[in-house]
mmCIF file of C-alpha atoms in Angstrom:
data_model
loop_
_atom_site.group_PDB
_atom_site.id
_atom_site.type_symbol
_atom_site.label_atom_id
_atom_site.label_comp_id
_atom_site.label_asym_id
_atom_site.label_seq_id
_atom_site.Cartn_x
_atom_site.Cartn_y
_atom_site.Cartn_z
ATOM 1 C CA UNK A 1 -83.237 -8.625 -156.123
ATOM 2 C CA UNK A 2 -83.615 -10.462 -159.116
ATOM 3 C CA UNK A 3 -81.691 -7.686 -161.204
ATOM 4 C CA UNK A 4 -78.789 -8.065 -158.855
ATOM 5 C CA UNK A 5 -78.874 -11.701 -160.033
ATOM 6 C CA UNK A 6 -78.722 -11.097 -163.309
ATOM 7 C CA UNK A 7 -76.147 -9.064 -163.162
ATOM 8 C CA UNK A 8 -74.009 -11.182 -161.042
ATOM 9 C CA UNK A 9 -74.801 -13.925 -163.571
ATOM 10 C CA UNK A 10 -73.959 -11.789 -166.349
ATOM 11 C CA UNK A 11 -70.475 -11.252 -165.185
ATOM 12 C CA UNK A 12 -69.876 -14.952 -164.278
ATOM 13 C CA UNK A 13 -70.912 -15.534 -167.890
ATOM 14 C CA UNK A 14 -68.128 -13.156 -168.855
ATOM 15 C CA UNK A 15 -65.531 -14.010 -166.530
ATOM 16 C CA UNK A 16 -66.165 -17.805 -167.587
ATOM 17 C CA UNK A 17 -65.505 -16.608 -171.564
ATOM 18 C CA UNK A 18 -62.450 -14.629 -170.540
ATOM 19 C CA UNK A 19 -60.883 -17.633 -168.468
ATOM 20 C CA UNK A 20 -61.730 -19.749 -172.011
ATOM 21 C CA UNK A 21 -59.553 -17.227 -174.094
ATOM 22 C CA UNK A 22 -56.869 -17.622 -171.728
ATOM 23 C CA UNK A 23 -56.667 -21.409 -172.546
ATOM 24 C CA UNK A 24 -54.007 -21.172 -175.511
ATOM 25 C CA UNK A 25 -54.598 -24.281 -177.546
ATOM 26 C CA UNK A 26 -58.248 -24.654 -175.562
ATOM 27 C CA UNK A 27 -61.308 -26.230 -176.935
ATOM 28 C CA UNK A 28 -63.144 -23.678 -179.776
ATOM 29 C CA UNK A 29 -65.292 -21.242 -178.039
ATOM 30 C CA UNK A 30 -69.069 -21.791 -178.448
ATOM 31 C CA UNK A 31 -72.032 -21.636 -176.432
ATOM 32 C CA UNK A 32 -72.354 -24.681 -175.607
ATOM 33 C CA UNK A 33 -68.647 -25.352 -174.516
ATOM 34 C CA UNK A 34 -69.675 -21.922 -172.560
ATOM 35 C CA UNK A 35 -72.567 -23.320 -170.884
ATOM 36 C CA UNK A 36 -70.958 -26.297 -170.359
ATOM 37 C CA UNK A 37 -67.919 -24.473 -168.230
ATOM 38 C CA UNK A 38 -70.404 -22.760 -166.313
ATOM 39 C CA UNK A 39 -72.888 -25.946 -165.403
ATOM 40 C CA UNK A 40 -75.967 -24.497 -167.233
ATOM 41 C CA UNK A 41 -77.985 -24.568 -170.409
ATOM 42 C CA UNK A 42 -77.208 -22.797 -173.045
ATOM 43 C CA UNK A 43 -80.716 -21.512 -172.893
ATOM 44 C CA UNK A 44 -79.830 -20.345 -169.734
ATOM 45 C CA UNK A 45 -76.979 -18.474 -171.634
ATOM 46 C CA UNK A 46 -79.078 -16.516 -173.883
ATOM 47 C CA UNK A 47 -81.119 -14.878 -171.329
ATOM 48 C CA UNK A 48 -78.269 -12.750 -170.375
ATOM 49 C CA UNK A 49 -76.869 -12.391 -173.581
ATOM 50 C CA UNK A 50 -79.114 -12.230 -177.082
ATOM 51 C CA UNK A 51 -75.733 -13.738 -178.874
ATOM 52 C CA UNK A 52 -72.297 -14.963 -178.101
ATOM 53 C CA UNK A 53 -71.556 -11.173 -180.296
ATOM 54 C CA UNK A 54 -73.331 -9.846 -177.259
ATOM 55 C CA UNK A 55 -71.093 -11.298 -174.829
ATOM 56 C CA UNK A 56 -68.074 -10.383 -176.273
ATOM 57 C CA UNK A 57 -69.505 -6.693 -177.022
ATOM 58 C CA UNK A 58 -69.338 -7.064 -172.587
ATOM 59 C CA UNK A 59 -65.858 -7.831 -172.811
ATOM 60 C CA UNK A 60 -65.190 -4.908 -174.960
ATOM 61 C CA UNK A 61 -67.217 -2.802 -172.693
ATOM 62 C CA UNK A 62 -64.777 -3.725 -169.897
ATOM 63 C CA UNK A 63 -61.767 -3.198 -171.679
ATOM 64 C CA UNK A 64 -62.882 0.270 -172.927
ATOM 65 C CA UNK A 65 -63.618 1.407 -169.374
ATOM 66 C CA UNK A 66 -60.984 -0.156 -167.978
ATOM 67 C CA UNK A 67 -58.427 1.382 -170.233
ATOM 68 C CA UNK A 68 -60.179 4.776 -170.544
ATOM 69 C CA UNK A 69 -61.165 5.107 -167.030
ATOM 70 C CA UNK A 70 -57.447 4.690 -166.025
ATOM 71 C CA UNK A 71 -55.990 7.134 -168.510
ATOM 72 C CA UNK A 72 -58.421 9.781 -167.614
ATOM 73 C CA UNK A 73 -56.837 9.321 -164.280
ATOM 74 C CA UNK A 74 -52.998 9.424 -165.657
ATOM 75 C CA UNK A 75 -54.420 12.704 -167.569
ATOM 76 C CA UNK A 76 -55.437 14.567 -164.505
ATOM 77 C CA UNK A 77 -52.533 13.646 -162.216
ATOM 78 C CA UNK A 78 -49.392 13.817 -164.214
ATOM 79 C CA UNK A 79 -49.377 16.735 -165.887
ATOM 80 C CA UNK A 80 -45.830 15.873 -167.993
ATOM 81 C CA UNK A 81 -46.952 15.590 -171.466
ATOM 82 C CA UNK A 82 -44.037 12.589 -171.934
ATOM 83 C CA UNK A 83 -44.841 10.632 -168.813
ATOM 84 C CA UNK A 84 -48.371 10.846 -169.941
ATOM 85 C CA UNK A 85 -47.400 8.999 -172.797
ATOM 86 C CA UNK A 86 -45.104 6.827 -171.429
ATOM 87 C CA UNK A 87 -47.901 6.297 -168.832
ATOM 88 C CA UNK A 88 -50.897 5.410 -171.444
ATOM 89 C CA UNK A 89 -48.533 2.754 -172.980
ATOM 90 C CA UNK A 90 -47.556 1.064 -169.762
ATOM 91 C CA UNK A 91 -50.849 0.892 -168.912
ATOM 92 C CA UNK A 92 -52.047 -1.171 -172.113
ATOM 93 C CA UNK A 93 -49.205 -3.394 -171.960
ATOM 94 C CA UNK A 94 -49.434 -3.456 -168.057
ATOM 95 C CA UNK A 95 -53.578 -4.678 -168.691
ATOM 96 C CA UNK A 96 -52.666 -7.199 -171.367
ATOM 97 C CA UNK A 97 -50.055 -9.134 -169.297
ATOM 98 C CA UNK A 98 -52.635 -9.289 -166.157
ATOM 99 C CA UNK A 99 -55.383 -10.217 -169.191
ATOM 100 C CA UNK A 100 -54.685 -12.768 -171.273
ATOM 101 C CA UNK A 101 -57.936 -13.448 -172.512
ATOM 102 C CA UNK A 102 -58.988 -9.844 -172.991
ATOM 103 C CA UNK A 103 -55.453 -9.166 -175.098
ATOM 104 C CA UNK A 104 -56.891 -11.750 -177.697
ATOM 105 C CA UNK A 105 -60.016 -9.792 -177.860
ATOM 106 C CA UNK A 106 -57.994 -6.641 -178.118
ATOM 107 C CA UNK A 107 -55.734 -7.880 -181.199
ATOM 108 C CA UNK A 108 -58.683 -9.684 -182.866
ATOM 109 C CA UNK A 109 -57.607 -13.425 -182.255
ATOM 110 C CA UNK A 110 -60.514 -14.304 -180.525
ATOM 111 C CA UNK A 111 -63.280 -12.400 -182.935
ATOM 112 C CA UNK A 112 -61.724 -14.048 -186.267
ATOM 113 C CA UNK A 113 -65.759 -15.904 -186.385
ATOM 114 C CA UNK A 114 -67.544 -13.349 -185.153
ATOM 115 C CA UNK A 115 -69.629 -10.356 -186.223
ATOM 116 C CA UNK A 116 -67.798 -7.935 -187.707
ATOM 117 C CA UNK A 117 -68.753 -5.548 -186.267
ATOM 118 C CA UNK A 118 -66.732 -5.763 -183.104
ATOM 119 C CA UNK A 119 -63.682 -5.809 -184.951
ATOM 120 C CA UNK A 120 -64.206 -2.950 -186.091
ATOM 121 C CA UNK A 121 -64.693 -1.062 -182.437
ATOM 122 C CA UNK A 122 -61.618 -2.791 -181.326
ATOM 123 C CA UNK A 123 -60.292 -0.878 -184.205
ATOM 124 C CA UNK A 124 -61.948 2.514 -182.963
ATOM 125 C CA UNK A 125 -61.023 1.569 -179.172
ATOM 126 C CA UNK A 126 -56.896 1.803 -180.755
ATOM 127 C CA UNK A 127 -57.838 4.980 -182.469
ATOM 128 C CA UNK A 128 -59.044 6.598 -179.032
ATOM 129 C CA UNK A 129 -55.783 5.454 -177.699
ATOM 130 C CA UNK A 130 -53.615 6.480 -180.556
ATOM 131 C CA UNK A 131 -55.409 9.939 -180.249
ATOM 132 C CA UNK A 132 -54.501 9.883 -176.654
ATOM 133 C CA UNK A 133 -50.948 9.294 -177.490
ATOM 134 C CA UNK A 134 -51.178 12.371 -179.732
ATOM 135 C CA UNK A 135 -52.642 14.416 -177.458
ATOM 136 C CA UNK A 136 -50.133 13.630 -174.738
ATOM 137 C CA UNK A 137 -47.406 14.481 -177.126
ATOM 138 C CA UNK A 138 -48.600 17.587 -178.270
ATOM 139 C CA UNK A 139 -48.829 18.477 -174.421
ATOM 140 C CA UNK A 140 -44.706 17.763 -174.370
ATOM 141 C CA UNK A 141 -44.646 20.219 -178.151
ATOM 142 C CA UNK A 142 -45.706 22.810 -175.694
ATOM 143 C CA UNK A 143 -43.456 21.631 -172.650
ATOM 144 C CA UNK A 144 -40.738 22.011 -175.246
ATOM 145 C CA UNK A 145 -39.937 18.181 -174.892
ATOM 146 C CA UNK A 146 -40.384 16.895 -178.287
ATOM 147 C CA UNK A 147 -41.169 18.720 -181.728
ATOM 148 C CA UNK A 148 -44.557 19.066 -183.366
ATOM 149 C CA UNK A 149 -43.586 17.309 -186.335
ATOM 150 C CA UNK A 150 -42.368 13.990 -184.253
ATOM 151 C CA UNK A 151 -45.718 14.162 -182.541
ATOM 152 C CA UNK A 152 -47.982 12.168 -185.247
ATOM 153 C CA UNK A 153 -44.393 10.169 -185.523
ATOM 154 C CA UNK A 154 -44.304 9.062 -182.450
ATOM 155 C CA UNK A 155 -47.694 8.691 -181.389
ATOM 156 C CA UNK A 156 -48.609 5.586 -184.438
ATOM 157 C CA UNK A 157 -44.900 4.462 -183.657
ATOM 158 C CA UNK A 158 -45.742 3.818 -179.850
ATOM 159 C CA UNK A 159 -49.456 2.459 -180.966
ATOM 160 C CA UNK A 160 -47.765 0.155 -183.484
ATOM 161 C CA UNK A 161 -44.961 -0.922 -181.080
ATOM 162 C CA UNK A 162 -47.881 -1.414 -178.217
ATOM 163 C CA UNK A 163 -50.311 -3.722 -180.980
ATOM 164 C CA UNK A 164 -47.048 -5.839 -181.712
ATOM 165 C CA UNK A 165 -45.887 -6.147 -178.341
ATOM 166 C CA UNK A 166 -49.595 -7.804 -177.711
ATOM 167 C CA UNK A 167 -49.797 -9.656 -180.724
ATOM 168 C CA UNK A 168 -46.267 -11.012 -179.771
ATOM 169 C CA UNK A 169 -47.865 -12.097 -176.339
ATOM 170 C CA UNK A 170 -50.973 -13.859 -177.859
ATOM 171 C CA UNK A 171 -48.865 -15.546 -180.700
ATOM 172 C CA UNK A 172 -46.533 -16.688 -178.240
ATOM 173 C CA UNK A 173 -49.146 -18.228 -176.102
ATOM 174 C CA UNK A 174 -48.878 -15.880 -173.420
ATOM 175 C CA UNK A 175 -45.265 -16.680 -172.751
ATOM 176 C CA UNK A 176 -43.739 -13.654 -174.535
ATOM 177 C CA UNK A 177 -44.815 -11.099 -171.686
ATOM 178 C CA UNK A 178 -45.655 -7.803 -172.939
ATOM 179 C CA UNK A 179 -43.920 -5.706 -170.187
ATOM 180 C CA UNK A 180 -40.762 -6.889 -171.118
ATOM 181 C CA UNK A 181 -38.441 -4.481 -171.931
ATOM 182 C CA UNK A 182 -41.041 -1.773 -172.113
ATOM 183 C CA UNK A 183 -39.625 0.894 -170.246
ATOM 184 C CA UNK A 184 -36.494 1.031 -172.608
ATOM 185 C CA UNK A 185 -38.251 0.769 -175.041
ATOM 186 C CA UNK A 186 -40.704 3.235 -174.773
ATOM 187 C CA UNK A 187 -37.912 5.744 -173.260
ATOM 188 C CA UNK A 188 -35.997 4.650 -176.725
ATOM 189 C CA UNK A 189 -39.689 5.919 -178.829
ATOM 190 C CA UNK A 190 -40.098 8.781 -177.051
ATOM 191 C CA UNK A 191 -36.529 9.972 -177.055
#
C-alpha cells in the first residue's frame, strides 16, 4: 500500500513540475517553489526524488515512452514507409502542442541550470527519432517512393524542421502552435 503511495505521489510531483513549465513567464523553478505548489516540504520532495535532476530525468522517462511507445505502434500498423514518416513527425509535433511543459524539456529551455547530463539524453532521445525517420525512409527506397540518396536528406531535414517547429512554439510562449501547417509541410519534405 504504501508503494502505491509513493508512486501516486511521485507522479503528482511530476505533473506539478510539468504544469510549472507550462507557465511562460512563471516564477523560476526550484524546489521550494515546487513544494510550495504542491502544499508540502521540500523535505517531503526529496523522498521521492534524490534531486530536482531526478525529477526531470521522470519527465524524460515519460516523454521517451510516450514517443517511442507510440511509434512502435505507427511501425507495426502502417506499413507505407512515407506515411511512417509522415506519421513519426505528426506525432512529435502532435505531443508538443498537447505538452507544453514537456516541449521545453524536449528543446532544452527548461534544463539550461541543470545537470548536464540530461541534455545530453534529450540529445540521444532526437537521435532515436532521427534514426526512426531514416529507417522509415529507407522502407519507402524499397517501396520505390523516394531515392536512397534523399533518405539521410530528408530524414535530418524533417528532424530539423520538427526541433524548429518546437522551438518556435516555446519561444513564442506557446502561442505559435506546432501543428500548424504541418501536413503541407511535411508532404512539401517528403515530396
Amino acid at each position: 500500500m504504501g508503494t502505491t503511495r509513493s508512486g501516486e505521489r511521485k507522479l503528482q510531483i511530476l505533473q506539478a513540475l510539468a504544469q510549472m513549465l507550462e507557465e511562460p513567464r512563471g516564477e523560476k523553478i526550484t524546489t521550494a517553489a515546487l513544494a510550495r505548489r504542491l502544499s508540502i516540504s521540500e523535505a517531503a520532495l526529496y523522498r521521492h526524488f534524490a534531486s530536482k535532476a531526478q525529477m526531470f530525468e521522470g519527465l524524460i522517462e515519460f516523454i521517451e515512452s510516450s514517443v517511442f511507445g507510440v511509434i512502435n505502434q505507427i511501425n507495426e500498423k502502417e506499413e507505407n514507409g512515407l506515411l511512417q514518416t509522415q506519421s513519426v513527425s505528426m506525432l512529435l509535433l502532435n505531443f508538443a502542442a498537447r505538452n507544453p511543459g514537456m516541449t521545453r524539456v524536449m528543446i532544452g529551455d527548461a534544463l539550461v541550470n541543470e545537470d548536464g547530463r540530461l541534455q545530453l539524453r534529450m540529445n540521444q532521445f532526437f537521435d532515436r527519432v532521427e534514426l526512426t525517420l531514416r529507417q522509415c525512409l529507407r522502407l519507402a527506397v524499397v517501396q520505390g517512393q523516394t531515392k536512397e540518396e534523399w533518405v539521410t536528406v530528408k530524414s535530418n531535414l524533417m528532424m530539423n524542421y520538427i526541433i524548429g517547429k518546437l522551438f518556435r512554439f516555446v519561444k513564442t510562449q506557446f502561442k505559435e502552435n506546432p501543428t500548424g501547417g504541418m501536413q503541407e509541410q511535411i508532404n512539401f519534405i517528403l515530396s
